[in-house]
Short mmCIF file of C-alpha atoms in Angstrom, two decimals:
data_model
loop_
_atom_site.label_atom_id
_atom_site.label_comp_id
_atom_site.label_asym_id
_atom_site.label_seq_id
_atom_site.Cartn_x
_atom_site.Cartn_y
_atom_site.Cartn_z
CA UNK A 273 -62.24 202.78 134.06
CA UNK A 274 -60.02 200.22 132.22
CA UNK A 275 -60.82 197.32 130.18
CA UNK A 276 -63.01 194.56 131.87
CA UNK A 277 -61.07 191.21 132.74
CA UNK A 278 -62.28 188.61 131.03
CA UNK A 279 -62.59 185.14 132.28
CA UNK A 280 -62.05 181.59 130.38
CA UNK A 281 -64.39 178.58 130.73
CA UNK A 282 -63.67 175.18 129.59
CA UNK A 283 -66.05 172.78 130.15
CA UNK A 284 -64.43 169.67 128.20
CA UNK A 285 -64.25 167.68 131.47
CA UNK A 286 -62.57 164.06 131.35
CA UNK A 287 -65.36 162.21 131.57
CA UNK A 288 -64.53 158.63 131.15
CA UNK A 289 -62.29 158.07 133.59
CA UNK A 290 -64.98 159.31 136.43
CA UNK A 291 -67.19 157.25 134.20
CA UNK A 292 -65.09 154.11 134.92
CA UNK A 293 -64.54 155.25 138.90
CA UNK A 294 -68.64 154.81 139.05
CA UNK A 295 -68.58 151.53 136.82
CA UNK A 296 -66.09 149.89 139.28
CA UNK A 297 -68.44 151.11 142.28
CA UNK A 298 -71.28 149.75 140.49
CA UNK A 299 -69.69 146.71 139.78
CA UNK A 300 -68.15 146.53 143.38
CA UNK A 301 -65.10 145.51 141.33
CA UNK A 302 -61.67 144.78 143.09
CA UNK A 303 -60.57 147.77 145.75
CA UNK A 304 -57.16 147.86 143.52
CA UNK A 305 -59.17 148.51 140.26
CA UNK A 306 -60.97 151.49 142.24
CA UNK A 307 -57.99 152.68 143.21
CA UNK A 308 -56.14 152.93 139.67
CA UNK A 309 -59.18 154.38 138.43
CA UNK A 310 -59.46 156.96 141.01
CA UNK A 311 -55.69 157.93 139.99
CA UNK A 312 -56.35 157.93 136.31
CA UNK A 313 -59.34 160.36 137.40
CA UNK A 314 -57.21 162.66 139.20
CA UNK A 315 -53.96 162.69 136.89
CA UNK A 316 -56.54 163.75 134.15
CA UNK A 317 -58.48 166.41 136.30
CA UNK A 318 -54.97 167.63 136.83
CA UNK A 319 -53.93 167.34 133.78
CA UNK A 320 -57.03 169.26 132.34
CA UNK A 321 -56.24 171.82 135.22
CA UNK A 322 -52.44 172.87 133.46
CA UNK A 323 -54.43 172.69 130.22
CA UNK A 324 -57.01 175.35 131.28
CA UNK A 325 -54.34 177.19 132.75
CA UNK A 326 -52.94 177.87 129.31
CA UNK A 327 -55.55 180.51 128.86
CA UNK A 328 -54.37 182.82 131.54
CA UNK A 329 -53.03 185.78 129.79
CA UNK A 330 -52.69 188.87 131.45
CA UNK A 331 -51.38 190.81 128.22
CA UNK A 332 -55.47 190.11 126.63
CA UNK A 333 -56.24 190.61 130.69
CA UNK A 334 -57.02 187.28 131.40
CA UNK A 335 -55.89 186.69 134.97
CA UNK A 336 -58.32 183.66 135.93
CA UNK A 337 -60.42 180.41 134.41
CA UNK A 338 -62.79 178.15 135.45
CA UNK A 339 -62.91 174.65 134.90
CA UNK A 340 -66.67 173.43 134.58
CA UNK A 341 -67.31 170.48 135.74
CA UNK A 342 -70.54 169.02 134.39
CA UNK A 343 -72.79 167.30 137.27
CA UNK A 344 -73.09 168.18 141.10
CA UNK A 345 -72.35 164.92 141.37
CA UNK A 346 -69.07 164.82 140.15
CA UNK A 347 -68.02 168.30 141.84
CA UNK A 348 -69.34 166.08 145.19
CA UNK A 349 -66.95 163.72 144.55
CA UNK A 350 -63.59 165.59 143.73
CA UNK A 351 -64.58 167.63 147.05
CA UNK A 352 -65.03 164.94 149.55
CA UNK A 353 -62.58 162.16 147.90
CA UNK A 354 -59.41 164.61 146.02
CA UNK A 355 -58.96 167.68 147.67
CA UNK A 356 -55.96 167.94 146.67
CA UNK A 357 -57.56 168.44 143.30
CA UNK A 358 -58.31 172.08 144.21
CA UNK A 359 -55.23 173.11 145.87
CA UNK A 360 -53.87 172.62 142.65
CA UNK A 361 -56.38 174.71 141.12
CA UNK A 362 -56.22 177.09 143.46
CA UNK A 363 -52.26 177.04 142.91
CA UNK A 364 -52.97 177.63 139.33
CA UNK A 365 -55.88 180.22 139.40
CA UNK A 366 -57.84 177.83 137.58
CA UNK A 367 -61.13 177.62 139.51
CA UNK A 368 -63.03 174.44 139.89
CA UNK A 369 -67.18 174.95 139.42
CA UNK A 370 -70.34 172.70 139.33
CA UNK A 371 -73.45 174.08 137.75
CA UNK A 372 -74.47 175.56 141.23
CA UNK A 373 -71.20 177.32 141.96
CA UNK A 374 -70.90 178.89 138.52
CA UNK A 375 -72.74 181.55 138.62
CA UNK A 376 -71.93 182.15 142.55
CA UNK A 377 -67.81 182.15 141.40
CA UNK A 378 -68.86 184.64 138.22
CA UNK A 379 -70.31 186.96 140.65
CA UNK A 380 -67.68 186.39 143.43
CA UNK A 381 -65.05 187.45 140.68
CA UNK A 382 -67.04 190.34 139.19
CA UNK A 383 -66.71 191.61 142.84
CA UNK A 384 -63.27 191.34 143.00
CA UNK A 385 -62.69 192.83 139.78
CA UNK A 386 -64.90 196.08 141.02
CA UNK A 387 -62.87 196.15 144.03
CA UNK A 388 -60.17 196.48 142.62
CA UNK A 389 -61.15 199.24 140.26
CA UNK A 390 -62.61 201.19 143.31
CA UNK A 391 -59.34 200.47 145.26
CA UNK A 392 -57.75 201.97 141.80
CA UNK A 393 -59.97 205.07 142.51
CA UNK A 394 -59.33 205.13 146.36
CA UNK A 395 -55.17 206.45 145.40
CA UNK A 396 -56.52 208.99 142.90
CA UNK A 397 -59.55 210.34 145.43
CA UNK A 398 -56.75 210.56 148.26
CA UNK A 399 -54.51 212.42 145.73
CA UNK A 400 -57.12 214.99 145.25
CA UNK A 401 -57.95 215.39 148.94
CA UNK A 402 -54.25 215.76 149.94
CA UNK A 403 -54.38 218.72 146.87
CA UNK A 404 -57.79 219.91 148.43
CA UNK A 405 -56.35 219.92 152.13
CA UNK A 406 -53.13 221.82 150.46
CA UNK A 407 -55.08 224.11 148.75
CA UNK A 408 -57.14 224.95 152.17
CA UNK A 409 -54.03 225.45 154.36
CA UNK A 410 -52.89 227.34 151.83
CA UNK A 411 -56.28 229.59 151.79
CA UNK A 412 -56.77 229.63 155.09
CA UNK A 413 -53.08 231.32 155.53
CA UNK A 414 -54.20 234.16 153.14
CA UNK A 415 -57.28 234.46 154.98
CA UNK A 416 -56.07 235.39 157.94
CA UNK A 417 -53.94 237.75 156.32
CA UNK A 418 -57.05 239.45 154.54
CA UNK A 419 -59.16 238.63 158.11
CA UNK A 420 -56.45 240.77 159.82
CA UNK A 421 -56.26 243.64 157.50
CA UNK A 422 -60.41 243.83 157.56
CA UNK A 423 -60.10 243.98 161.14
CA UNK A 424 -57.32 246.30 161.02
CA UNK A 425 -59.66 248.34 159.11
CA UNK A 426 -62.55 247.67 161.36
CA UNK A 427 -60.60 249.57 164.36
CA UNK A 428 -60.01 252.10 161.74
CA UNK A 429 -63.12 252.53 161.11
CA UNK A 430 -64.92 252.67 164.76
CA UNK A 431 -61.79 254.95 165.36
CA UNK A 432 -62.59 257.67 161.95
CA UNK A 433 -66.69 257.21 163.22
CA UNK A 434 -65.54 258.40 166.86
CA UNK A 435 -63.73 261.06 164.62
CA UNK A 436 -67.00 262.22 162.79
CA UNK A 437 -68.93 262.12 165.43
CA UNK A 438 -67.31 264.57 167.32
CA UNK A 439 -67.09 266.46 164.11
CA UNK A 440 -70.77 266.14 163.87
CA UNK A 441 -71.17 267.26 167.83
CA UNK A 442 -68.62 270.86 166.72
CA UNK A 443 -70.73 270.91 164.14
CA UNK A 444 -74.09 271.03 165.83
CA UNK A 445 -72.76 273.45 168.64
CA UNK A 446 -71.82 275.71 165.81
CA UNK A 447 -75.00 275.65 164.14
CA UNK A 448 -76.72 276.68 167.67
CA UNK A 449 -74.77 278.80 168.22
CA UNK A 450 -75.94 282.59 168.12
CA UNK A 451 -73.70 284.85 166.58
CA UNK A 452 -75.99 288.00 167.21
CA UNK A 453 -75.22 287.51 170.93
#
């Protein structure tokens, strides 16, 4: 089995601008001020998703990463207001996870990765059967060769016993018979 893929996780999240998103709710500050906060948020979650990517490397066989994001409560809020957020991950291979769905994606990839090691296996298990099922056809061909000479041989045999046995039958008549008569 080859080498294990390994996975990158970089949890330095940008912080402060979510930070400021819930300081301008809190404050019930001016819809505008919300709004170029919620931009700053998302051109740094992007931002930080093209940065993570930079770890994908399939020459040290890192195909995937995770960005961790540090609160469920953050992860609620990219999902329900910027979900455009993980269509850019997902774009990227650079997958988005809370502390719940951490260990869930982890698993979920682990999966995948034994998959497609066993799908690896699946060609070289068919390439033995199709050398097993050539190797039959190819015995069973020379078995019905022998299987027709042994019962060639069978008839052969039944015929030489008919043989002896009238042999055998001479035989007996000879031995009863009297010669002094």
């Amino acid at each position: 089995m080859g080498e294990k893929e390994k996975i990158a996780i970089d949890a330095k999240f940008p912080l402060e601008q979510y930070r400021a998103i819930n300081k301008a709710i809190a404050q019930k500050a001016d819809p505008t001020l919300l709004k170029i906060n919620n931009d700053k948020f998302k051109i740094a979650v992007k931002d930080k998703i093209k940065e993570v990517k930079k770890y994908i490397n399939v020459k040290n066989n890192i195909t995937n990463a995770i960005l961790f994001v540090p609160s469920e409560a953050i992860f609620s809020y990219l999902t329900d207001e910027m979900q455009e957020i993980f269509d850019v991950s997902f774009r990227e291979r650079v997958w988005i996870c809370s502390p719940t769905t951490l260990a869930y994606s982890l698993h979920i990839i682990s999966q995948i990765q034994k998959d497609y090691e066993l799908n690896k296996n699946i060609s070289k298990v068919k390439k033995v059967i199709i050398e097993i099922k050539d190797e039959y056809q190819r015995f069973n061909t020379r078995w019905e060769v022998i299987k027709k000479k042994l019962l060639d041989n069978e008839k052969i045999i039944r015929e030489l016993d008919i043989t002896i046995n009238k042999i055998k039958d001479k035989q007996e008549k000879l031995e009863d018979f009297d010669l002094d008569e």
